[in-house]
Structure formats: C-alpha cells, structure tokens
Amino acid sequence: MATERSPWYRASKDAWFVQFGGKQVRLAKGKDNRQEAMTAFYKLMTTTADVPSATKILTVQVCDLFLQWSEKHHEKSTFDWHKYFLASFCKDPQTARLLATELKPFHCTHWLDSHPGWKGARRSAIGVLKRAFSWAEAEGIIPTNPFKRIKKPAVGCRSRVLSADERRQIHEAIDDPKFGDFVTALEETGCRPSEVARVTAADVDLTVGVWVLTKHKTAKKTGEPRVIYLTPKMVDLTTRLISTVPEGPLFRGKSNRPFSKNAIRCRFRRLREKLPQLGNFISYTFRTTYATTALENGVGVAQVAELLGHKSTDMVMRHYGHLNQKVKHMREMAAKASGLPHSAASVT
C-alpha cells in the first residue's frame, strides 16, 4: 500500500502519484519521468503551509526548511555553501524520503564515502549537515539531531606554513596575471580568500591605505567593519585595479568574472598538481603563513589579531601561532626572556 511518503507509478494513467492530505496528487506524466516526479514531490512536501509533526517530517523537508531560513539570514555565499552540500545529501531518493527520525550517523558516513574526492571538503560537509539538523532541533522541528555526535576531521592544511622560497615557486607557476594579483593580495594582507574576492573600489580608501569591508565573516559577531591595512605593494596593486574595474569586485579571472569559491579551489588544485614537491597547500595557507610569519618577526599577538580581523587574541594563539615549529626562533625567545646573551640561543 502506498504511503504519504512514497510516490508510485500508475500504468493506467501513465503518471506518477502520491497520497497527500488524503488525496492522490499527480506529480508527473510518463513512466520515464521519475526524477521529475520526485522533484515535484519534494516541492509539494516543502511548500505546504504546515510543518509536519516531528515524527512525520522527511529528511528532505528538514533540509529545505533550513535552506529557506539560511537564505533569509545568511550571505548568499554562505547560503550557496549550505545548498551545495544539502542538495548532495538529498540526491539519493532513499535518503531524502527517510523520516528524519530514521536517520543515523551511518547515513552521513555513507554519503561522505560516496564522494572520495572531497578530502578536505569532508569537514565542511559534516559541518553543514550538523548545522542544519541542529537548527531543526532548536526550532522544535525534530526531537534530536541525529548527527550531533559525528566529529569533524581535524583541519589539516591550515597548519601548513609556506617558506619564502615556496611562495616564490607558487607565483612562478601562475600563468594568469589576474590570478597572480589575487594570490599577491592573499600573501600581502593575510585576508580570508572570500574577503579578497569580495573587495570593490567602494571599499577602498587610498588616502589612508586601507580596505574597509562592511560585509565579512565576523560582521554579525563584532558589529564592526573589517579593516585591511595595505602595504605599499598592495596600495599600488589596488590603485591599478581600481583604474580598470571601477565597479564590482576588483579581482577577476580571465573571463572578467569575479573569483568564486569554487574557482579559487580549482585554481589551487591545479597549482598543487604543478608543484607536487610542495605538498598540500590551499588558498587559506597564505593567511596562516602571514600570521605565523608576523609572530615570528616579533609583531605582537594583539596586533596580529587586529590584522587578521579578530576581536581577541584567542583565535591567533589557537590556530595561527605555529611557532612551536620554529625551534631556533623559540630558543632565541627563551634566551631573551631569561636575559641571556643572544648567542646563548645558538648553542647546539
């Protein structure tokens, strides 16, 4: 017997139907149009005015309700990120039609294993899935988040620090000057890749040498704009870009389109393929390198935090202070702290 959550094909009508609200609703014409029927079914499930009870709501409904909320409360880039992973999770019709109360951590594991190429993206995928179902639990839509105990893998690439020679090799491997400008901005500012991709001429104040972003990752938390302090090299680069791109994002690819998150990811993947001797690095590695190099050169933790756009020093100490990898430097610091001559730190 068909249930309210199982569309079926009726040969006599050559159409797909579902039992909904006590009535049989036609979803699509033609036996071969099962995917069209499923799309219509999901839309029917998620556009109904009443949210189903916690014991009857489907996985796809939970995901779509979260996306409706995310679209209203997040930046478009964040919403698109959520949509990318949740659409992937619901791509399997069997998973999408499951009651949310039937979900288990296994369904997340099975989904991740079906995407062996994600690697670093596994952490983001788990984060989005947990976020969606945690929101649903908080809103009383489901009794509990089935994925709350799943642990995200540790961040790998963000502990990577590039040497000056490695940065030189990366620049030499870039054959697109426009992308070279983008990487230079990452290196010279310590910005998040999304911040560089977003900056426009309207965000620039060359009289004092800064970018001022009102929309940024921590805007809601801090309530303040993100100020990026420009080096002389970045002032010259910004001036040049403003002269050619007076409106919209300054940094653009060969097709004159702004760098999207996926475009940046693909560009760095190709760089890793060109430079296998450098091991693993991503766009964010330049931010980690910027912070660690600043600390190593004696810039105060509070100043580094401000340069990175953090309100406190906690994040810097927890994620960017990789000075434990710089043994010689730390021995010199220990010698300074104890009042010993600088040469004492050089004893092997």
Tab-separated table of C-alpha atoms in Angstrom:
chain	number	residue	atom	x	y	z
A	1	MET	CA	0.000	0.000	0.000
A	2	ALA	CA	1.285	3.448	-0.882
A	3	THR	CA	2.006	5.850	1.964
A	4	GLU	CA	2.105	9.631	2.124
A	5	ARG	CA	5.851	9.474	1.684
A	6	SER	CA	6.105	7.068	-1.267
A	7	PRO	CA	5.283	8.259	-4.820
A	8	TRP	CA	4.219	5.479	-7.191
A	9	TYR	CA	3.658	4.970	-10.893
A	10	ARG	CA	0.148	4.107	-12.196
A	11	ALA	CA	0.311	2.408	-15.581
A	12	SER	CA	-3.353	3.035	-16.408
A	13	LYS	CA	-2.787	6.786	-16.184
A	14	ASP	CA	0.869	6.669	-17.308
A	15	ALA	CA	1.689	9.050	-14.475
A	16	TRP	CA	3.317	9.276	-11.058
A	17	PHE	CA	1.139	9.937	-7.984
A	18	VAL	CA	1.484	10.432	-4.258
A	19	GLN	CA	-1.033	10.235	-1.433
A	20	PHE	CA	-1.046	13.655	0.172
A	21	GLY	CA	-3.559	15.216	2.528
A	22	GLY	CA	-5.983	12.373	1.975
A	23	LYS	CA	-5.924	12.821	-1.812
A	24	GLN	CA	-3.989	11.338	-4.712
A	25	VAL	CA	-1.854	14.056	-6.308
A	26	ARG	CA	-0.395	13.607	-9.790
A	27	LEU	CA	3.304	14.501	-9.865
A	28	ALA	CA	4.456	13.858	-13.437
A	29	LYS	CA	3.350	12.275	-16.713
A	30	GLY	CA	5.289	9.348	-18.185
A	31	LYS	CA	6.965	6.308	-16.679
A	32	ASP	CA	10.438	7.611	-17.546
A	33	ASN	CA	9.904	10.879	-15.676
A	34	ARG	CA	10.569	9.504	-12.207
A	35	GLN	CA	13.120	12.241	-11.398
A	36	GLU	CA	10.635	14.931	-12.423
A	37	ALA	CA	8.058	13.252	-10.186
A	38	MET	CA	10.488	13.204	-7.250
A	39	THR	CA	11.276	16.893	-7.747
A	40	ALA	CA	7.562	17.711	-7.726
A	41	PHE	CA	7.133	15.512	-4.659
A	42	TYR	CA	9.871	17.317	-2.704
A	43	LYS	CA	8.418	20.684	-3.684
A	44	LEU	CA	4.980	19.565	-2.531
A	45	MET	CA	6.410	18.414	0.768
A	46	THR	CA	8.271	21.649	1.476
A	47	THR	CA	5.792	24.275	0.269
A	48	THR	CA	2.919	23.128	2.415
A	49	ALA	CA	1.981	25.793	4.942
A	50	ASP	CA	2.119	23.491	7.947
A	51	VAL	CA	5.376	21.920	9.083
A	52	PRO	CA	4.807	18.170	9.545
A	53	SER	CA	4.992	16.781	13.043
A	54	ALA	CA	8.400	15.765	14.376
A	55	THR	CA	7.574	12.098	13.860
A	56	LYS	CA	6.448	12.522	10.233
A	57	ILE	CA	8.814	15.083	8.742
A	58	LEU	CA	11.077	13.833	5.960
A	59	THR	CA	14.811	14.362	5.650
A	60	VAL	CA	14.354	16.472	2.502
A	61	GLN	CA	11.831	18.669	4.313
A	62	VAL	CA	14.235	19.363	7.155
A	63	CYS	CA	16.949	20.330	4.677
A	64	ASP	CA	14.658	22.575	2.649
A	65	LEU	CA	13.248	24.307	5.729
A	66	PHE	CA	16.790	25.034	6.897
A	67	LEU	CA	17.713	26.393	3.466
A	68	GLN	CA	14.678	28.673	3.487
A	69	TRP	CA	15.898	30.046	6.820
A	70	SER	CA	19.526	30.241	5.675
A	71	GLU	CA	18.607	32.218	2.562
A	72	LYS	CA	16.974	34.877	4.748
A	73	HIS	CA	19.656	35.058	7.444
A	74	HIS	CA	22.988	34.445	5.702
A	75	GLU	CA	25.079	35.964	2.947
A	76	LYS	CA	24.456	34.450	-0.495
A	77	SER	CA	27.859	32.734	-0.470
A	78	THR	CA	27.020	31.031	2.834
A	79	PHE	CA	23.570	30.014	1.608
A	80	ASP	CA	25.075	28.596	-1.596
A	81	TRP	CA	27.557	26.608	0.516
A	82	HIS	CA	24.714	25.155	2.582
A	83	LYS	CA	22.681	24.392	-0.530
A	84	TYR	CA	25.581	22.638	-2.258
A	85	PHE	CA	26.088	20.092	0.496
A	86	LEU	CA	22.449	19.572	1.497
A	87	ALA	CA	21.377	19.070	-2.122
A	88	SER	CA	24.096	16.463	-2.401
A	89	PHE	CA	22.918	14.744	0.778
A	90	CYS	CA	19.341	14.596	-0.526
A	91	LYS	CA	20.335	13.498	-4.013
A	92	ASP	CA	19.783	9.857	-3.031
A	93	PRO	CA	15.959	9.447	-3.170
A	94	GLN	CA	16.038	6.764	-0.477
A	95	THR	CA	17.802	9.099	1.945
A	96	ALA	CA	15.629	12.070	1.009
A	97	ARG	CA	12.410	10.088	1.682
A	98	LEU	CA	13.541	8.822	5.062
A	99	LEU	CA	11.782	10.190	8.096
A	100	ALA	CA	14.181	12.472	9.932
A	101	THR	CA	13.742	10.276	12.990
A	102	GLU	CA	15.059	7.322	10.967
A	103	LEU	CA	18.381	8.989	10.200
A	104	LYS	CA	21.536	7.602	11.779
A	105	PRO	CA	25.213	8.650	11.670
A	106	PHE	CA	25.631	5.846	9.125
A	107	HIS	CA	23.719	7.886	6.539
A	108	CYS	CA	26.258	10.691	6.866
A	109	THR	CA	29.184	8.256	6.634
A	110	HIS	CA	27.677	6.557	3.571
A	111	TRP	CA	27.171	9.935	1.902
A	112	LEU	CA	30.726	11.067	2.582
A	113	ASP	CA	32.170	7.779	1.336
A	114	SER	CA	30.311	8.267	-1.952
A	115	HIS	CA	32.466	11.382	-2.507
A	116	PRO	CA	36.067	10.158	-2.155
A	117	GLY	CA	37.362	13.233	-3.940
A	118	TRP	CA	36.159	15.651	-1.274
A	119	LYS	CA	39.028	15.017	1.174
A	120	GLY	CA	39.300	18.453	2.817
A	121	ALA	CA	35.659	19.183	1.989
A	122	ARG	CA	34.531	16.356	4.292
A	123	ARG	CA	34.932	18.706	7.248
A	124	SER	CA	32.712	21.331	5.616
A	125	ALA	CA	30.142	18.723	4.555
A	126	ILE	CA	29.811	17.388	8.102
A	127	GLY	CA	29.620	20.930	9.468
A	128	VAL	CA	26.750	21.925	7.172
A	129	LEU	CA	24.798	18.735	7.871
A	130	LYS	CA	25.191	19.124	11.646
A	131	ARG	CA	24.275	22.806	11.400
A	132	ALA	CA	21.041	22.094	9.506
A	133	PHE	CA	19.802	19.403	11.866
A	134	SER	CA	20.961	21.280	14.958
A	135	TRP	CA	18.868	24.235	13.762
A	136	ALA	CA	15.897	21.911	13.210
A	137	GLU	CA	16.261	20.541	16.737
A	138	ALA	CA	16.476	24.034	18.233
A	139	GLU	CA	13.352	25.063	16.311
A	140	GLY	CA	11.420	22.048	17.620
A	141	ILE	CA	11.068	20.578	14.124
A	142	ILE	CA	12.790	17.309	15.090
A	143	PRO	CA	13.254	15.825	18.569
A	144	THR	CA	17.032	15.473	18.314
A	145	ASN	CA	19.903	15.989	15.885
A	146	PRO	CA	20.898	12.513	14.615
A	147	PHE	CA	24.363	13.780	13.633
A	148	LYS	CA	25.355	15.672	16.786
A	149	ARG	CA	27.955	13.089	17.846
A	150	ILE	CA	29.721	12.958	14.492
A	151	LYS	CA	33.154	14.545	14.799
A	152	LYS	CA	34.600	16.703	12.058
A	153	PRO	CA	38.102	15.742	10.913
A	154	ALA	CA	40.878	18.000	12.145
A	155	VAL	CA	41.950	20.894	9.967
A	156	GLY	CA	44.977	19.796	8.006
A	157	CYS	CA	46.131	22.437	5.537
A	158	ARG	CA	45.718	25.365	7.916
A	159	SER	CA	48.716	24.188	9.942
A	160	ARG	CA	50.844	24.493	6.801
A	161	VAL	CA	53.255	27.431	6.677
A	162	LEU	CA	54.887	28.353	3.383
A	163	SER	CA	58.521	29.394	3.267
A	164	ALA	CA	59.616	32.386	1.200
A	165	ASP	CA	61.020	30.035	-1.444
A	166	GLU	CA	57.765	28.061	-1.610
A	167	ARG	CA	55.784	31.252	-2.090
A	168	ARG	CA	58.156	32.232	-4.890
A	169	GLN	CA	57.606	28.869	-6.602
A	170	ILE	CA	53.839	29.303	-6.384
A	171	HIS	CA	53.967	32.737	-8.012
A	172	GLU	CA	56.256	31.459	-10.773
A	173	ALA	CA	53.821	28.617	-11.521
A	174	ILE	CA	50.891	31.002	-12.077
A	175	ASP	CA	50.410	31.773	-15.762
A	176	ASP	CA	47.421	34.104	-15.333
A	177	PRO	CA	48.461	37.619	-14.174
A	178	LYS	CA	44.972	38.285	-12.804
A	179	PHE	CA	45.122	35.229	-10.592
A	180	GLY	CA	48.655	36.261	-9.680
A	181	ASP	CA	47.208	39.538	-8.364
A	182	PHE	CA	44.724	37.572	-6.282
A	183	VAL	CA	47.472	35.418	-4.724
A	184	THR	CA	49.611	38.524	-4.103
A	185	ALA	CA	46.703	40.033	-2.186
A	186	LEU	CA	46.390	36.869	-0.077
A	187	GLU	CA	50.098	36.987	0.703
A	188	GLU	CA	50.356	40.716	1.419
A	189	THR	CA	47.183	41.178	3.501
A	190	GLY	CA	46.555	37.903	5.346
A	191	CYS	CA	42.902	38.210	4.287
A	192	ARG	CA	40.498	35.332	4.012
A	193	PRO	CA	40.143	34.352	0.345
A	194	SER	CA	36.480	35.388	0.433
A	195	GLU	CA	37.457	38.881	1.586
A	196	VAL	CA	39.883	39.385	-1.293
A	197	ALA	CA	37.266	38.064	-3.733
A	198	ARG	CA	34.664	40.485	-2.367
A	199	VAL	CA	36.554	43.806	-2.171
A	200	THR	CA	35.359	46.564	-4.516
A	201	ALA	CA	36.536	50.084	-5.351
A	202	ALA	CA	33.894	51.403	-2.952
A	203	ASP	CA	35.626	49.541	-0.116
A	204	VAL	CA	38.979	51.247	-0.747
A	205	ASP	CA	40.366	54.354	0.954
A	206	LEU	CA	43.730	55.034	-0.657
A	207	THR	CA	44.282	58.234	1.324
A	208	VAL	CA	44.951	56.144	4.414
A	209	GLY	CA	45.796	52.896	2.617
A	210	VAL	CA	43.044	50.532	3.749
A	211	TRP	CA	40.210	48.337	2.563
A	212	VAL	CA	37.079	48.640	4.708
A	213	LEU	CA	34.614	45.752	4.373
A	214	THR	CA	31.195	46.172	5.965
A	215	LYS	CA	30.211	42.641	4.925
A	216	HIS	CA	32.578	39.993	6.213
A	217	LYS	CA	32.650	36.678	8.074
A	218	THR	CA	32.511	38.088	11.610
A	219	ALA	CA	30.386	41.188	10.918
A	220	LYS	CA	27.390	39.951	12.918
A	221	LYS	CA	29.580	38.904	15.842
A	222	THR	CA	31.703	42.063	16.051
A	223	GLY	CA	29.251	44.642	14.723
A	224	GLU	CA	32.236	46.408	13.168
A	225	PRO	CA	33.678	46.697	9.654
A	226	ARG	CA	36.741	44.668	8.715
A	227	VAL	CA	39.725	46.953	8.130
A	228	ILE	CA	42.576	45.606	5.996
A	229	TYR	CA	45.805	47.574	6.212
A	230	LEU	CA	47.637	47.766	2.888
A	231	THR	CA	51.371	47.506	2.297
A	232	PRO	CA	52.899	49.880	-0.296
A	233	LYS	CA	52.828	46.988	-2.775
A	234	MET	CA	49.108	46.493	-2.150
A	235	VAL	CA	48.404	50.226	-2.470
A	236	ASP	CA	49.980	50.153	-5.947
A	237	LEU	CA	48.108	46.958	-6.898
A	238	THR	CA	44.783	48.318	-5.651
A	239	THR	CA	45.303	51.608	-7.473
A	240	ARG	CA	45.938	49.734	-10.725
A	241	LEU	CA	42.855	47.531	-10.314
A	242	ILE	CA	40.556	50.458	-9.482
A	243	SER	CA	41.578	52.154	-12.731
A	244	THR	CA	40.321	49.157	-14.728
A	245	VAL	CA	37.479	47.919	-12.505
A	246	PRO	CA	35.671	50.951	-11.044
A	247	GLU	CA	32.609	48.914	-10.019
A	248	GLY	CA	32.126	45.408	-8.625
A	249	PRO	CA	34.793	43.060	-7.244
A	250	LEU	CA	38.314	44.189	-8.117
A	251	PHE	CA	39.840	40.731	-8.501
A	252	ARG	CA	38.611	38.877	-11.591
A	253	GLY	CA	39.655	35.921	-13.711
A	254	LYS	CA	40.442	35.667	-17.415
A	255	SER	CA	36.741	35.829	-18.317
A	256	ASN	CA	36.419	39.040	-16.277
A	257	ARG	CA	34.168	37.292	-13.774
A	258	PRO	CA	34.852	37.614	-10.018
A	259	PHE	CA	36.610	34.689	-8.375
A	260	SER	CA	34.036	32.334	-6.868
A	261	LYS	CA	34.816	29.953	-4.026
A	262	ASN	CA	34.872	27.033	-6.427
A	263	ALA	CA	37.083	28.876	-8.930
A	264	ILE	CA	39.629	29.594	-6.198
A	265	ARG	CA	39.544	25.970	-5.076
A	266	CYS	CA	40.111	24.728	-8.640
A	267	ARG	CA	42.964	27.163	-9.271
A	268	PHE	CA	44.802	25.980	-6.165
A	269	ARG	CA	44.185	22.349	-7.052
A	270	ARG	CA	45.905	22.938	-10.381
A	271	LEU	CA	48.782	24.672	-8.605
A	272	ARG	CA	49.248	21.632	-6.344
A	273	GLU	CA	49.347	19.440	-9.453
A	274	LYS	CA	52.064	21.672	-10.934
A	275	LEU	CA	54.043	21.768	-7.686
A	276	PRO	CA	53.807	18.286	-6.120
A	277	GLN	CA	57.095	18.888	-4.299
A	278	LEU	CA	55.374	21.492	-2.102
A	279	GLY	CA	52.863	19.016	-0.687
A	280	ASN	CA	49.454	20.185	0.436
A	281	PHE	CA	48.519	23.872	0.437
A	282	ILE	CA	45.309	25.792	-0.160
A	283	SER	CA	44.336	29.436	-0.515
A	284	TYR	CA	43.926	29.724	3.257
A	285	THR	CA	47.558	28.636	3.721
A	286	PHE	CA	48.619	32.177	2.836
A	287	ARG	CA	46.611	33.522	5.788
A	288	THR	CA	48.236	31.025	8.137
A	289	THR	CA	51.655	31.882	6.733
A	290	TYR	CA	51.002	35.621	7.117
A	291	ALA	CA	50.051	35.251	10.778
A	292	THR	CA	52.873	32.894	11.693
A	293	THR	CA	55.499	34.969	9.891
A	294	ALA	CA	54.255	38.102	11.650
A	295	LEU	CA	54.555	36.435	15.050
A	296	GLU	CA	57.979	35.087	14.169
A	297	ASN	CA	59.119	38.587	13.174
A	298	GLY	CA	58.123	39.944	16.558
A	299	VAL	CA	54.736	41.519	15.770
A	300	GLY	CA	52.626	41.457	18.936
A	301	VAL	CA	49.803	38.948	19.259
A	302	ALA	CA	47.232	41.722	19.711
A	303	GLN	CA	48.417	43.452	16.539
A	304	VAL	CA	48.357	40.197	14.571
A	305	ALA	CA	44.809	39.573	15.784
A	306	GLU	CA	43.742	43.002	14.537
A	307	LEU	CA	45.489	42.499	11.181
A	308	LEU	CA	43.582	39.229	10.752
A	309	GLY	CA	40.257	40.773	11.736
A	310	HIS	CA	39.848	39.005	15.106
A	311	LYS	CA	38.390	40.737	18.160
A	312	SER	CA	40.554	38.803	20.629
A	313	THR	CA	43.911	37.056	20.631
A	314	ASP	CA	42.401	33.627	21.386
A	315	MET	CA	41.972	32.628	17.737
A	316	VAL	CA	45.511	33.698	16.884
A	317	MET	CA	47.044	31.647	19.680
A	318	ARG	CA	44.884	28.624	18.948
A	319	HIS	CA	45.135	28.452	15.158
A	320	TYR	CA	47.941	30.613	13.823
A	321	GLY	CA	50.741	30.574	16.365
A	322	HIS	CA	52.729	27.718	14.810
A	323	LEU	CA	55.931	28.923	16.414
A	324	ASN	CA	56.410	25.528	18.019
A	325	GLN	CA	57.618	24.508	14.553
A	326	LYS	CA	60.355	27.187	14.708
A	327	VAL	CA	62.728	25.700	17.255
A	328	LYS	CA	65.609	28.090	16.692
A	329	HIS	CA	63.337	31.122	16.950
A	330	MET	CA	61.780	29.867	20.180
A	331	ARG	CA	65.186	29.191	21.700
A	332	GLU	CA	66.142	32.772	20.907
A	333	MET	CA	62.948	33.988	22.547
A	334	ALA	CA	63.692	31.849	25.609
A	335	ALA	CA	67.167	33.357	25.801
A	336	LYS	CA	65.699	36.866	25.632
A	337	ALA	CA	63.176	36.025	28.318
A	338	SER	CA	65.892	34.800	30.684
A	339	GLY	CA	68.177	37.737	29.985
A	340	LEU	CA	70.882	35.603	28.364
A	341	PRO	CA	73.015	36.966	25.528
A	342	HIS	CA	71.573	36.297	22.054
A	343	SER	CA	74.479	33.985	21.196
A	344	ALA	CA	73.492	31.629	24.012
A	345	ALA	CA	70.453	30.538	21.999
A	346	SER	CA	72.687	29.360	19.168
A	347	VAL	CA	74.409	26.634	21.190
A	348	THR	CA	73.682	23.226	19.608
